[in-house]
Structures are given as structure tokens and as C-alpha cells.
């Protein structure tokens, strides 16, 4: 008897994302545009490598600005990656023209964040849900309406006759998102990129839409890329989660493992930020301080280090961290003390450039000695700040004080336990 | 054969068009107060002129270039009487007939120029706004240049150029008006297109594989033409004035081709000093009335269509009977 094929075979790779980067050119001021100066670029996605297996649900999780939406859009060729390869079905789709991408569009579909904006207000539901079929000439005129009916039924917009000739403005948010889903599945796609599909919906509708997406996955054999900032829904929905920060994947692994044993300090912080319905179990919320940094000039070394509670020597400390420290300090002291200390320090805008070491020049009425005392006092005021772990030496150079930092470098994704994590701690 | 093929298509499309018409008409029926009166007064005045224009051969007793009836010549510059209610002018023409036929000329020219400038302006605006790049820059520059000229000056230049090619007929007058109104539609459509281009539904259209033309035709066009009817009616009022001005300067339609109010005013200029008022008052009144009517329609439409100005009538809420199949 011939051996049956293994049911739990090695999962087939559907999409191979290989070192993909998307950089957006900054426009800059009108003067630099006139002079044609280089205005720098934003690294929305910076060297992401993910293999997506057929039938899998991958969650892309991160704060606003972490590049998760851009990565999702680049999978569909809606944004052209600056470098890297996206191999779908044995062919690289990076660099294909709109025309060459068109045949692929039946198999790669997208669900958008805002259902109120994703539907054309001037077309009826029947017209726009059936439009992919018309565009790709997949059905005759009469069949389109029937296929639309089937798709609407599948997403739970029944009785179909009530919705076919409605305009989007006649539908509720949840109904619109169902219509968007119907439009996405009508061509029978293999991959569905869902960009925060439930974040704009009412709480009561969210679970229904997620359940619908789970049902569709089973019945249509779909692969999902689920983009979200909501870890709770990712836990519910995803097989695998990739945590993104400033355009990079900092941790990726099976959902259960990530939630049970988060490795990266950023993942830990995100998990700590999930609201807990039990008021007695108040968890210590050491949320990352500050905001997500400017992606045009990301921090050196590990880009999370300025916000990281566990950062140490290797993480890539630099001048800007000293400025941030000064500003944090000044924000916490009384105004008189700030005035006094501000007089001591000269120009601190020089600390805006990336890299190290930091040289602080004293103000007009102070000396290098005063500066050194100030820096010592800063250290005395917050000795536990991770910043001091990265300081190698503080010395007076000429008229100012130079703060030298340890050499840091950029952590790469490395396997640790069942997950891959980009952190020097592992 | 063709009918059989078209039958099912018509059946599926009709409700959508009817609904589209409903969406357009419903803001008008929902108006209230001043906006409603402005709109209806404007529609009434314009309607009178439209009727006169369409039924000119029956409304007017004589032709626009008729000097005698039943073998009897009309008197020259005769005061209004039973025979000639608005009198006759220096060319022996019946003033009432000239005014009635003039409304046909005015509305025809305005209609032609509006249709032409809307087609060209909307198309160029859509292309420029959606494709952007060099085309957009060149077109915006060109349109701004056209826009910065005094419209009458521009119309004179084009009327002058076109009259050599096309003669002094209705077509030449309409085309010279077309040129000066294209930039307005272009601007309105181009700017709304630039905004709409970034909308999610346009990206959604790209993600389902729609080509450029499909996106422009099905996704952008219906969403960017909202303000075109308002600009159109206001331009129509302006066009009446410009046409009359062209006629007054002798550059418009020649008297043998059609009756034109501006031309009649020019002829009447010499009569005024000798106390003959009827040759100037009636064409002038016609111009003022039609411009007023069209302006009122434009303002009324603006107040009903423009959501920032619109005030809807509050309708009493009636809840539908409960149904079983209410979901999400």
C-alpha cells in the first residue's frame, strides 16, 4: 500500500519577503527642493525578512509609524519597495509595473482600516463588489450579479436583495466592512492583507468581523496578514506574530510563545499596555517612555534603546540620548533650578546630530568644571537610568565636557527559544 | 438583435440611475426658506426664457430679420402699439420678435459653450489631478494664464480669431465663450481630484486591479463633479453678459445669422438721445432678467448642494416596523 502523503507536511511558503526596505524620500522645504538638495528619507520598512506559509495567519503588530501598514501595502505592490525581494508563486513582484501586477491582483487582496473610506460613495454595493470580476473579465454581465450575491451571502450580508442596490452611505460600519470583505474575496484570492480591519468599528461588531474572517479562512483556504496595534485581537486571531518597531521586526514567533514569554523589552512593554479588566490585578505598567522616534533619523544601534528600560552598553548610546536626559531632568525640577542650570549649559542644539561622543560647551558665566559638576549631579539624581550604563567616560576637554559612550551596534534577529528576537540580551 | 442584447442590461442598470437621479433631486426637495425661494424664483425666470426660446416661431409674431408682413413694410422706429407691442427699431424690425428670437440665440450659445467647456474642463482637470507630474504643471500654468486675463478681453481675442475661420455665427460665439470658462471647471475638478486621489477607495480600486481609465471614470469622476452644476449655472449667467458685450462691440453674432440682444443695444444707442426708449429698454431688460434668473438658480443650487451652506428641512422621524433580520 502506498504511503499516504504526510498531512502535517512542511508548510508551503506562499510569500517570501526577503530583506525588503521601503524608503520614502522626504520633500523638505521649498528652497531645498528648488536647489535639488538631498532631503533625506524615511525608512518606513528597513530590511524585513519573513516567510509566510500557506494557510497561516501572520500578525504584524506595532505602534503607529512602525511600518506595518507600509509592509502590508508593499506585499500587494501598492508601494514599491526600495530594495529586497518579495517572491510570490516563484516570481519576484518587486519592480513589476502596474500592468504586470494586474493578473496577480485577483489572488492578492486587501481589507482596509476605514470601511467608510474604502468603498466608492458613487457606486452601489452590487457594482463595486462585482467590479473586480468586471475588471478581470472573470464573469459575464449576468453572472456578476449572481456571484456578488454569493459573496455577500458568504460575508453575512443577507438577504442579499436588501443590499445589492444600496449605496455605501446607506450601510452601517460593520456592514460596510463586510462589503469590503466581499469585494476582497470575490475573485478567490489566496492572500488577504487585512490592515487593522476592526479598529474603526464599534466594539460590538469587532468580534463578529474577526469571527467572519476566521470562518472565511477555513472555507476559502485563505492566508492572512493581519496588521494591528491591538495585541489582544492578534492573540485571538494569529498563528504567528511579528512585532515591528521603526520599520524592523524586533521579535517574531508563534503567538502562544510570544504571549507566554515575551523576550524583547518592546514586546514586554506592549503586552503590559493591554488593559486588564480585573481592577484587583493592577500590573506594574512600565510603558516605554516618550514617543516613537523620527524614522528619518532613527537612533543609532538598537532603535528602541532610548525608550528601553533594560538597555545596556551594547545598545548604541549617542549624543541625542544626553539631550533627552537633560530635557527629562529639566522637566522634573522646579523652574528656578531649571533657570540656574540652563545658564550653566551653553548651546545644546549641537546634540541633535546622531552619533557620539557628546561635547557640551558651558554657558557664558560658567566653566568646564561647573559642567562636570552638573553632569555628575545628573547621574546622582537618576543613577538607575539606563543611560549611565552606556557612558564610558566623562572628562573635561578644553572648555567643555566630553561624554564618551560605549561602542554599540545594531542587534540582528537571532533565534532564542521558539522565537526570533533582535535584542542584545538574547 | 441589438434590442435583445440590450434588454437585460437596461433592466439591471435602471434602478441605479433612478436612484442616482433621486440622490440629485432630493437635496432640492429638502431645501427650505430662502434657499428654496431663490432656487424656485430663478427656475421660474429661466423657465420663461427657455419656453420663449424653444417656441420662438410661435411666440414671436415675426421673424428676427423680417421687415414687412403681408406685403406691408413695418414702420421705422414706431412706438409700442397693438401691432408692435415693443415697437420697431431703426432697421424696421419688430422689437418683441427680436427679443424672443434673441433668447433662443442667447440660450443656444450659452448651452453650447457650457457643454463644451464642461467636457474639456472636467476631462483636463481629471487627467491633470490624477496623473500629476509634468502634465499637471503645464496645464495648471496654462489655465492660470487664461484665468488671469480679463474674460471679456480673452473673448474678444478669440471671437476675432474665430470669426475669420467660422464666420460670425452661433458656433464661433459659443467657442470663444468656451475658452474663457474652461479654466474654472479645470480648477474645481483638478483640486477635488487631487484630494480624492488620496482616498482609500482609490487605493482599493488599484488593489482590485482597476486601470487608470477605470479609476478616473468610475471612482474619481462621480466624486469630483459635485460643484460643477453650481459653477455651470453661475457661468451661464456670466456668459449671457459676455455674449451681449461681444455683440455690443460688433464682434458677436451678425444680425443676418440670428437676433442678438447686445447687437440690438448697440443699434439702439443712437435712438436714446432722440427719446426713442423702446429699442434699448426691451433687449436690455431681457439681458438683466435672464442673468438674474440664472444667477438665482446658481445661488440656490449652491445653497442646496453645498453641504456647508445647506440647511435641510427637519422631517419627522417615523420608525419602521420591527423586522426579524436586523443584523450588524
XYZ file of C-alpha atoms in Angstrom:
754
model
C 0.000 0.000 0.000
C 1.447 3.332 -0.968
C 2.192 5.577 1.888
C -0.252 8.377 2.289
C 1.193 11.843 1.934
C 2.020 13.372 5.260
C -0.862 15.572 6.323
C 1.223 17.808 8.553
C 3.834 18.294 5.877
C 6.337 21.091 5.886
C 4.141 24.128 5.246
C 4.481 25.535 1.765
C 5.837 29.027 1.502
C 3.286 31.323 -0.097
C 5.193 34.565 0.064
C 8.858 35.027 0.744
C 9.668 38.509 1.951
C 13.412 38.853 1.630
C 15.203 41.875 3.114
C 12.548 44.300 1.942
C 13.043 48.004 2.553
C 10.727 50.862 1.709
C 12.257 54.302 1.980
C 10.230 57.412 1.322
C 12.018 60.474 0.063
C 11.336 63.497 2.221
C 10.164 66.553 0.373
C 11.920 69.134 2.515
C 11.405 72.870 2.271
C 10.665 74.711 -0.946
C 14.205 76.124 -1.031
C 15.936 72.765 -0.816
C 13.514 71.455 -3.426
C 14.440 74.319 -5.754
C 18.128 73.691 -5.222
C 17.683 69.949 -5.606
C 19.298 69.211 -2.274
C 19.128 65.761 -0.769
C 16.413 65.979 1.850
C 16.905 62.562 3.374
C 14.461 59.716 3.509
C 12.178 57.975 5.958
C 12.869 54.300 6.405
C 9.297 53.115 6.740
C 10.365 49.498 6.315
C 14.001 48.650 6.871
C 15.207 45.204 5.936
C 12.356 42.876 6.827
C 12.616 39.164 6.129
C 9.578 36.974 6.723
C 8.445 33.721 5.163
C 4.718 33.353 5.011
C 3.324 29.826 4.888
C 0.160 28.910 3.023
C -2.884 28.978 5.272
C -1.125 30.858 8.006
C -2.295 33.970 9.824
C 0.592 36.314 10.452
C 0.089 39.305 12.705
C 2.110 42.458 12.127
C 1.975 44.337 15.394
C 3.426 47.707 16.274
C 2.735 51.287 17.232
C 1.709 53.926 14.711
C 4.661 54.624 12.472
C 6.311 51.255 12.890
C 5.943 50.484 9.191
C 3.437 47.673 9.460
C 0.926 49.176 7.029
C 3.645 50.049 4.527
C 4.942 46.494 4.642
C 1.412 45.191 4.083
C 0.873 47.522 1.134
C 4.189 46.560 -0.419
C 3.070 42.913 -0.384
C 0.344 43.912 -2.848
C 2.586 46.155 -4.900
C 0.671 49.239 -3.798
C 4.002 50.631 -2.622
C 7.200 49.829 -4.467
C 9.928 48.571 -2.123
C 13.230 50.394 -2.428
C 15.161 47.156 -2.199
C 14.688 43.478 -1.425
C 12.587 40.763 -2.989
C 9.024 39.633 -2.477
C 8.669 36.237 -4.044
C 5.142 35.119 -4.671
C 4.490 31.896 -6.507
C 8.120 31.626 -7.597
C 8.263 35.123 -9.082
C 9.612 38.346 -7.660
C 6.895 41.001 -7.640
C 9.175 43.885 -6.688
C 9.628 46.297 -9.560
C 6.705 44.997 -11.606
C 4.677 47.657 -13.349
C 1.021 48.229 -12.564
C 0.141 46.360 -15.743
C 2.285 43.357 -14.868
C 0.840 43.290 -11.371
C -2.736 43.265 -12.595
C -3.086 39.493 -13.105
C -1.791 38.988 -9.557
C -4.426 41.294 -8.129
C -7.040 38.570 -8.293
C -5.002 36.499 -5.860
C -3.682 39.186 -3.511
C -6.350 41.284 -1.883
C -6.595 43.862 0.817
C -9.069 44.854 3.512
C -8.708 48.433 4.636
C -8.797 50.063 8.001
C -11.615 52.508 7.434
C -14.645 50.844 5.860
C -16.262 54.268 5.454
C -13.495 55.351 3.091
C -12.735 52.070 1.348
C -15.961 51.981 -0.660
C -16.631 54.309 -3.563
C -19.539 56.505 -2.439
C -20.832 56.755 -6.018
C -21.228 53.050 -6.774
C -23.824 50.645 -5.474
C -22.734 47.676 -3.421
C -23.529 45.322 -6.301
C -21.420 47.377 -8.702
C -18.377 47.708 -6.534
C -18.344 44.249 -5.037
C -18.636 42.860 -8.558
C -16.150 45.305 -10.059
C -13.097 43.016 -9.640
C -14.910 40.433 -11.764
C -15.699 43.017 -14.431
C -12.162 44.378 -14.452
C -10.543 40.968 -14.803
C -13.324 39.753 -17.124
C -13.940 36.755 -14.879
C -17.686 36.673 -15.343
C -20.283 37.741 -17.846
C -22.609 40.601 -17.063
C -25.409 38.431 -15.829
C -23.134 36.195 -13.786
C -21.559 39.123 -11.974
C -24.751 39.884 -10.099
C -25.150 36.292 -9.108
C -21.550 35.987 -7.956
C -21.949 39.222 -5.985
C -24.989 37.700 -4.333
C -22.988 34.636 -3.340
C -20.134 36.731 -1.975
C -22.484 38.928 0.031
C -24.157 35.881 1.455
C -20.808 34.468 2.436
C -19.899 37.574 4.417
C -23.283 37.632 6.090
C -24.995 40.442 4.200
C -28.287 38.663 3.811
C -30.918 38.859 2.500
C -28.799 39.906 -0.428
C -31.583 41.827 -2.193
C -31.618 44.341 0.622
C -28.022 45.325 -0.017
C -27.396 44.920 -3.751
C -28.664 48.308 -4.828
C -27.723 50.245 -1.714
C -25.032 52.889 -1.660
C -22.290 52.683 0.962
C -23.822 55.632 2.802
C -26.897 53.511 3.480
C -24.883 50.885 5.358
C -23.508 50.748 8.877
C -19.789 50.483 9.583
C -19.914 46.759 10.170
C -21.967 46.187 7.022
C -19.509 48.245 5.010
C -16.598 46.204 6.307
C -18.480 43.073 5.306
C -18.957 44.538 1.841
C -15.220 45.315 1.671
C -14.522 41.704 2.625
C -16.965 40.526 -0.041
C -15.136 42.612 -2.659
C -11.827 41.164 -1.488
C -12.879 37.518 -1.655
C -14.954 37.617 -4.832
C -12.019 36.809 -7.107
C -10.997 33.872 -4.910
C -7.695 35.212 -3.564
C -5.040 33.241 -1.730
C -3.673 36.066 0.393
C -5.652 38.691 2.229
C -3.812 41.619 3.792
C -6.083 42.996 6.496
C -4.955 46.426 7.634
C -6.500 46.996 11.067
C -9.837 45.740 9.760
C -11.623 46.170 13.063
C -10.046 49.239 14.612
C -12.631 51.649 13.181
C -15.593 49.513 14.166
C -17.770 49.502 17.237
C -16.738 47.137 19.986
C -19.861 45.072 19.477
C -19.081 44.484 15.809
C -15.370 43.743 16.136
C -15.698 40.199 17.384
C -18.238 39.408 14.655
C -15.956 40.626 11.882
C -12.987 38.712 13.327
C -15.105 35.590 13.570
C -16.197 36.110 9.979
C -12.557 36.346 8.906
C -11.789 33.114 10.755
C -14.728 31.410 9.032
C -13.596 32.681 5.635
C -10.105 31.396 6.284
C -11.444 27.919 6.863
C -13.903 27.881 3.971
C -11.742 29.622 1.351
C -8.316 28.391 2.475
C -7.012 31.926 2.885
C -3.691 33.155 4.165
C -3.893 36.343 6.202
C -1.505 39.107 7.019
C -3.232 40.785 9.916
C -1.933 44.269 10.639
C -2.853 45.673 14.019
C -1.745 47.602 17.036
C -4.133 45.635 19.178
C -2.298 42.682 20.695
C -5.440 41.272 22.233
C -7.054 40.682 18.837
C -3.745 39.379 17.465
C -3.640 36.811 20.261
C -7.129 35.716 19.322
C -6.588 35.616 15.578
C -2.957 34.920 14.623
C -0.801 31.819 14.357
C 2.378 33.826 14.308
C 3.115 37.380 15.373
C 5.814 39.745 14.177
C 6.436 42.715 16.444
C 7.604 45.723 14.426
C 9.404 48.796 15.650
C 10.628 51.622 13.411
C 10.454 49.572 10.255
C 12.076 46.465 11.630
C 10.884 43.197 13.023
C 12.161 43.031 16.590
C 10.540 39.759 17.543
C 8.736 37.106 15.564
C 7.383 33.760 16.613
C 4.328 31.633 17.361
C 1.612 33.639 19.078
C 1.451 31.418 22.151
C 5.157 31.696 22.822
C 5.291 35.418 22.342
C 2.451 35.966 24.738
C 3.690 33.451 27.307
C 7.304 34.531 27.257
C 7.918 37.873 25.579
C 11.623 38.398 25.037
C 12.160 41.802 23.537
C 11.683 44.670 26.023
C 9.407 46.332 23.460
C 7.175 43.278 23.263
C 7.046 43.200 27.045
C 6.057 46.840 27.112
C 3.330 46.290 24.512
C 1.943 43.360 26.453
C 1.977 45.400 29.641
C -0.079 48.033 27.854
C -3.009 45.677 27.227
C -5.795 46.834 29.528
C -6.672 44.341 32.197
C -10.343 44.108 33.093
C -9.572 42.968 36.646
C -9.095 46.019 38.860
C -7.513 43.984 41.678
C -4.741 42.721 39.463
C -3.045 46.006 38.735
C 0.104 45.100 36.862
C 3.052 47.486 37.028
C 2.861 49.378 33.766
C 6.394 50.338 32.845
C 5.274 51.603 29.480
C 8.050 52.789 27.179
C 8.769 56.411 27.835
C 8.453 59.019 25.143
C 7.200 58.647 21.624
C 8.295 56.542 18.700
C 11.397 58.341 17.329
C 11.734 60.069 13.974
C 12.138 57.409 11.319
C 14.117 59.818 9.152
C 16.957 59.745 11.684
C 16.486 56.624 13.761
C 18.589 56.193 16.904
C 21.956 54.528 16.423
C 22.373 50.936 17.461
C 19.145 49.333 18.566
C 16.465 51.839 17.648
C 14.499 51.035 20.776
C 17.322 51.845 23.208
C 16.231 55.402 24.122
C 12.935 54.035 25.413
C 14.178 50.709 26.710
C 14.264 50.040 30.459
C 16.778 47.204 30.017
C 19.235 48.905 27.678
C 22.913 48.433 28.411
C 26.401 49.089 26.989
C 25.927 47.492 23.589
C 22.713 49.248 22.621
C 24.297 52.193 20.830
C 24.184 55.260 23.041
C 24.720 58.634 21.491
C 24.535 62.414 21.892
C 20.813 62.685 21.421
C 20.308 60.483 24.473
C 22.212 63.018 26.570
C 19.957 65.790 25.319
C 16.875 63.707 26.056
C 18.228 63.045 29.541
C 18.841 66.761 30.129
C 15.352 67.578 28.952
C 13.782 64.886 31.112
C 15.742 66.197 34.077
C 14.742 69.786 33.472
C 11.132 68.834 33.069
C 11.150 67.338 36.558
C 12.905 70.080 38.530
C 11.387 73.334 39.833
C 11.570 76.311 37.458
C 14.222 78.188 39.495
C 16.559 75.248 39.374
C 15.969 74.876 35.646
C 16.813 78.555 35.113
C 20.041 78.178 37.119
C 21.138 75.023 35.355
C 20.158 76.293 31.938
C 22.539 79.227 32.459
C 25.393 76.806 33.064
C 24.981 74.949 29.823
C 25.702 76.602 26.506
C 24.255 75.577 23.174
C 22.631 72.147 23.345
C 21.339 72.068 19.767
C 24.680 70.549 18.788
C 23.451 67.404 20.494
C 20.816 66.848 17.795
C 23.193 65.143 15.403
C 23.269 61.345 15.599
C 26.393 59.615 16.912
C 28.858 60.243 19.738
C 30.705 61.380 21.714
C 28.814 64.339 23.124
C 30.631 67.576 23.823
C 28.744 70.084 25.946
C 30.037 73.631 25.962
C 29.425 75.689 29.104
C 27.373 78.843 29.093
C 28.913 82.332 29.240
C 29.183 82.563 33.020
C 30.349 79.032 33.736
C 33.342 76.793 33.235
C 34.084 73.235 32.280
C 34.314 72.493 35.984
C 30.713 73.601 36.534
C 29.630 71.445 33.640
C 31.301 68.405 35.015
C 29.626 69.005 38.374
C 26.285 69.298 36.609
C 26.729 66.025 34.755
C 27.778 64.334 37.993
C 24.698 65.727 39.657
C 22.536 64.410 36.815
C 23.979 60.982 37.424
C 23.378 61.366 41.149
C 19.755 62.357 40.540
C 18.961 59.312 38.381
C 21.661 56.689 38.871
C 19.347 53.924 37.661
C 18.735 55.476 34.268
C 19.922 53.001 31.598
C 21.758 55.935 30.033
C 24.638 55.717 32.540
C 25.299 52.104 31.612
C 26.264 53.320 28.159
C 28.633 56.061 29.385
C 32.270 55.034 29.277
C 33.923 58.203 30.449
C 33.163 61.806 31.348
C 36.036 64.243 31.148
C 36.822 67.883 30.712
C 38.151 68.645 27.279
C 39.260 72.212 26.635
C 36.448 74.455 27.764
C 33.700 71.834 27.709
C 32.829 68.409 28.934
C 33.009 65.365 26.710
C 30.806 62.379 27.399
C 32.112 59.244 25.725
C 29.841 56.302 25.045
C 30.414 52.596 24.781
C 30.541 51.245 21.240
C 27.144 49.937 20.397
C 25.864 48.029 17.429
C 22.688 47.050 15.787
C 21.112 43.818 17.056
C 20.120 41.283 14.367
C 17.256 38.841 14.557
C 18.546 35.741 16.306
C 16.693 32.605 17.313
C 16.074 32.364 21.015
C 13.828 29.641 22.309
C 10.964 29.247 19.880
C 11.108 32.785 18.576
C 13.447 35.099 16.723
C 14.364 38.240 18.588
C 16.501 41.254 17.778
C 17.939 42.249 21.135
C 21.434 42.153 22.658
C 20.008 40.498 25.747
C 19.464 37.243 23.867
C -30.975 41.632 -32.334
C -29.428 44.625 -30.674
C -32.572 45.137 -28.669
C -32.467 41.620 -27.290
C -28.869 42.078 -26.170
C -29.575 45.397 -24.546
C -32.663 44.285 -22.671
C -31.198 42.649 -19.547
C -28.509 45.303 -19.242
C -31.131 48.015 -19.164
C -33.102 46.186 -16.546
C -30.165 45.931 -14.170
C -28.932 49.447 -14.737
C -32.201 51.377 -14.494
C -32.723 51.248 -10.726
C -29.218 52.533 -10.183
C -29.786 55.512 -12.463
C -33.138 56.224 -10.922
C -31.537 56.193 -7.516
C -28.767 58.439 -8.751
C -31.370 60.891 -10.003
C -33.095 60.671 -6.642
C -29.873 61.497 -4.886
C -29.542 64.553 -7.064
C -33.119 65.731 -6.731
C -33.569 65.004 -3.042
C -31.454 67.918 -1.764
C -33.656 70.241 -3.843
C -36.892 68.944 -2.374
C -35.345 69.089 1.073
C -34.489 72.761 0.854
C -36.307 75.298 2.921
C -36.629 79.025 3.467
C -34.611 81.479 1.431
C -32.638 78.883 -0.494
C -35.837 77.375 -1.758
C -37.292 80.721 -2.839
C -34.074 81.729 -4.558
C -33.954 78.470 -6.442
C -37.591 78.474 -7.468
C -37.651 82.143 -8.472
C -34.567 81.560 -10.577
C -36.024 78.436 -12.147
C -39.229 80.323 -12.984
C -37.493 83.268 -14.672
C -35.133 80.997 -16.573
C -38.038 78.755 -17.474
C -39.907 81.659 -19.121
C -36.907 82.362 -21.334
C -36.405 78.687 -22.125
C -40.046 78.405 -23.230
C -39.717 81.558 -25.328
C -36.540 80.183 -26.899
C -37.953 76.780 -27.731
C -41.255 78.072 -29.072
C -39.833 81.236 -30.634
C -41.552 80.697 -34.018
C -44.933 80.630 -32.274
C -44.315 83.179 -29.524
C -42.899 85.804 -31.851
C -45.233 87.191 -34.451
C -42.483 87.777 -36.973
C -39.046 86.512 -37.867
C -35.984 88.160 -36.373
C -34.969 89.673 -39.697
C -38.461 90.397 -41.030
C -39.144 93.917 -42.299
C -42.632 93.516 -43.703
C -45.694 91.401 -43.217
C -48.461 90.764 -45.729
C -46.647 92.971 -48.234
C -46.729 95.970 -45.887
C -43.425 97.314 -44.638
C -43.061 97.861 -40.876
C -42.789 101.474 -39.814
C -39.326 102.664 -38.785
C -38.817 103.310 -35.028
C -42.543 103.197 -34.316
C -43.618 103.422 -30.657
C -45.141 100.346 -28.954
C -48.619 99.700 -30.276
C -51.124 96.896 -30.709
C -49.427 95.804 -33.922
C -45.901 96.007 -32.473
C -46.171 95.711 -28.649
C -42.490 96.621 -28.154
C -42.327 98.929 -31.146
C -39.962 98.672 -34.102
C -36.346 99.718 -34.450
C -34.210 101.624 -36.924
C -33.922 98.598 -39.202
C -37.699 98.196 -39.390
C -37.518 95.046 -37.236
C -40.194 94.190 -34.672
C -38.535 94.580 -31.235
C -40.679 91.928 -29.497
C -39.769 89.351 -32.122
C -36.101 90.311 -31.832
C -36.237 89.867 -28.046
C -37.928 86.458 -28.306
C -35.586 85.181 -31.008
C -32.705 86.691 -29.037
C -33.468 84.441 -26.110
C -33.076 81.465 -28.424
C -29.678 82.733 -29.569
C -28.523 83.522 -26.053
C -29.554 80.190 -24.578
C -28.212 78.208 -27.522
C -24.824 79.901 -27.375
C -24.625 79.526 -23.615
C -25.677 75.897 -23.747
C -23.118 75.068 -26.429
C -20.308 76.862 -24.656
C -21.223 75.316 -21.299
C -21.313 71.799 -22.651
C -18.030 72.270 -24.486
C -16.239 73.907 -21.569
C -17.553 71.352 -19.068
C -16.418 68.448 -21.216
C -12.984 69.902 -21.857
C -12.508 71.401 -18.392
C -13.625 68.314 -16.465
C -11.593 65.971 -18.638
C -8.429 68.035 -18.388
C -8.943 68.595 -14.661
C -9.365 64.884 -14.064
C -6.264 63.991 -16.087
C -4.207 66.731 -14.528
C -5.277 65.960 -10.978
C -4.927 62.205 -11.198
C -1.821 61.818 -13.347
C 0.006 64.817 -11.894
C 3.591 65.348 -12.874
C 4.645 67.438 -15.845
C 1.204 67.361 -17.469
C -0.305 68.807 -14.317
C 2.262 71.591 -14.103
C 1.875 72.602 -17.742
C -1.922 72.551 -17.599
C -2.113 74.460 -14.333
C 0.237 77.087 -15.717
C -1.779 77.384 -18.927
C -5.095 77.574 -17.118
C -3.813 80.124 -14.625
C -2.566 82.221 -17.511
C -6.005 82.053 -19.162
C -7.653 82.785 -15.839
C -5.588 85.884 -15.207
C -6.760 87.591 -18.407
C -9.909 89.705 -18.157
C -12.511 87.320 -19.531
C -14.021 89.886 -21.899
C -10.635 90.662 -23.408
C -9.992 86.990 -23.953
C -13.426 86.521 -25.502
C -12.812 89.463 -27.850
C -9.489 87.990 -28.979
C -10.990 84.576 -29.619
C -14.111 85.979 -31.263
C -11.842 87.959 -33.551
C -9.705 84.923 -34.392
C -12.637 82.545 -34.792
C -14.816 84.877 -36.860
C -12.201 84.668 -39.614
C -12.458 80.892 -39.710
C -16.052 80.214 -38.792
C -17.784 83.450 -39.710
C -19.840 85.414 -37.225
C -22.290 82.643 -36.380
C -23.517 80.989 -33.260
C -20.737 78.400 -33.277
C -17.959 80.992 -33.319
C -19.557 82.908 -30.452
C -20.043 79.726 -28.427
C -16.441 78.600 -28.933
C -14.992 81.942 -27.916
C -17.028 81.770 -24.709
C -15.938 78.165 -24.168
C -12.296 79.147 -23.933
C -12.827 81.598 -21.121
C -14.823 79.203 -18.938
C -12.658 76.088 -19.258
C -10.201 77.196 -16.528
C -12.973 77.393 -13.933
C -14.064 73.778 -14.366
C -10.483 72.719 -14.688
C -9.591 74.285 -11.344
C -12.575 72.957 -9.460
C -12.208 69.423 -10.813
C -8.441 69.306 -10.626
C -8.349 70.384 -6.990
C -11.042 67.960 -5.867
C -9.330 65.199 -7.854
C -6.023 65.833 -6.117
C -7.820 65.325 -2.815
C -9.892 62.359 -3.950
C -6.856 60.657 -5.475
C -5.535 60.013 -1.970
C -8.814 58.492 -0.786
C -8.785 54.900 0.358
C -11.364 53.860 -2.210
C -8.994 54.850 -4.993
C -6.282 52.705 -3.466
C -8.853 49.972 -3.076
C -9.597 50.317 -6.782
C -5.898 49.917 -7.534
C -5.722 46.883 -5.294
C -8.532 45.166 -7.193
C -6.634 45.834 -10.399
C -8.506 48.757 -11.923
C -6.574 50.616 -14.593
C -6.075 54.353 -14.763
C -9.032 54.980 -17.020
C -11.350 52.848 -14.937
C -10.276 54.643 -11.779
C -10.800 58.029 -13.379
C -14.134 57.136 -14.929
C -15.783 55.082 -12.208
C -14.074 56.150 -8.994
C -12.995 59.760 -9.431
C -15.386 61.368 -11.922
C -18.625 60.774 -9.970
C -16.971 62.029 -6.804
C -15.432 65.225 -8.154
C -18.228 66.719 -10.280
C -20.399 67.807 -7.349
C -19.680 71.501 -7.677
C -19.777 71.576 -11.482
C -23.560 72.275 -11.738
C -23.205 75.319 -9.486
C -20.214 76.682 -11.376
C -22.103 75.896 -14.570
C -25.222 77.920 -13.791
C -23.222 80.831 -12.440
C -21.075 80.743 -15.566
C -24.204 80.649 -17.718
C -25.284 83.963 -16.209
C -21.841 85.375 -16.833
C -21.821 84.038 -20.372
C -25.075 85.886 -21.224
C -23.388 89.126 -20.233
C -20.206 88.348 -22.138
C -22.141 87.374 -25.255
C -24.103 90.616 -25.105
C -20.866 92.538 -24.630
C -19.375 90.861 -27.690
C -22.478 91.725 -29.691
C -22.365 95.277 -28.427
C -18.817 95.577 -29.700
C -19.876 94.148 -33.026
C -17.774 91.010 -32.646
C -20.534 88.592 -31.843
C -23.235 87.150 -33.990
C -24.013 89.064 -37.143
C -27.635 90.309 -37.499
C -28.334 88.182 -40.580
C -27.432 84.962 -38.672
C -29.546 85.442 -35.565
C -31.133 88.025 -33.296
C -28.742 89.107 -30.579
C -29.560 91.427 -27.682
C -26.129 93.009 -27.471
C -26.214 93.955 -31.128
C -29.693 95.430 -30.723
C -28.465 97.515 -27.804
C -25.673 98.849 -29.911
C -28.112 99.861 -32.678
C -30.324 101.478 -30.054
C -27.522 103.667 -28.769
C -28.252 106.410 -31.266
C -32.009 106.272 -30.579
C -31.758 107.153 -26.892
C -30.775 110.789 -27.471
C -33.885 111.272 -29.624
C -36.228 109.949 -26.951
C -36.835 106.513 -28.501
C -36.590 104.307 -25.429
C -38.215 101.048 -26.546
C -35.406 99.856 -28.782
C -32.955 99.826 -25.862
C -35.136 99.016 -22.854
C -36.563 95.682 -24.006
C -33.365 93.909 -25.072
C -31.620 95.372 -22.023
C -34.399 94.161 -19.741
C -34.175 90.705 -21.295
C -30.435 90.552 -20.545
C -30.910 91.698 -16.956
C -33.771 89.269 -16.325
C -32.043 86.219 -17.769
C -28.788 86.973 -15.951
C -30.742 87.430 -12.714
C -32.663 84.205 -13.267
C -29.559 82.132 -13.928
C -27.695 83.693 -11.013
C -30.583 82.870 -8.695
C -30.571 79.268 -9.922
C -26.823 79.084 -9.329
C -27.012 80.552 -5.846
C -29.989 78.383 -4.996
C -28.207 75.264 -6.230
C -25.119 76.243 -4.290
C -27.114 76.505 -1.097
C -28.819 73.188 -1.684
C -25.844 71.176 -2.911
C -23.010 72.696 -0.923
C -23.151 70.901 2.431
C -21.519 73.762 4.306
C -24.349 76.121 3.323
C -27.162 73.614 3.108
C -29.891 73.601 5.673
C -32.169 70.663 5.435
C -35.749 70.645 6.376
C -36.220 68.610 9.504
C -38.530 65.758 8.715
C -40.498 63.997 11.416
C -38.929 60.674 12.262
C -41.040 57.604 11.659
C -39.640 54.323 12.843
C -40.133 51.361 10.526
C -41.892 48.321 11.926
C -39.584 45.879 13.625
C -38.144 43.170 11.427
C -36.513 39.910 12.311
C -33.484 40.099 10.069
C -31.666 43.075 11.541
C -28.030 42.249 11.717
C -24.777 44.005 12.480
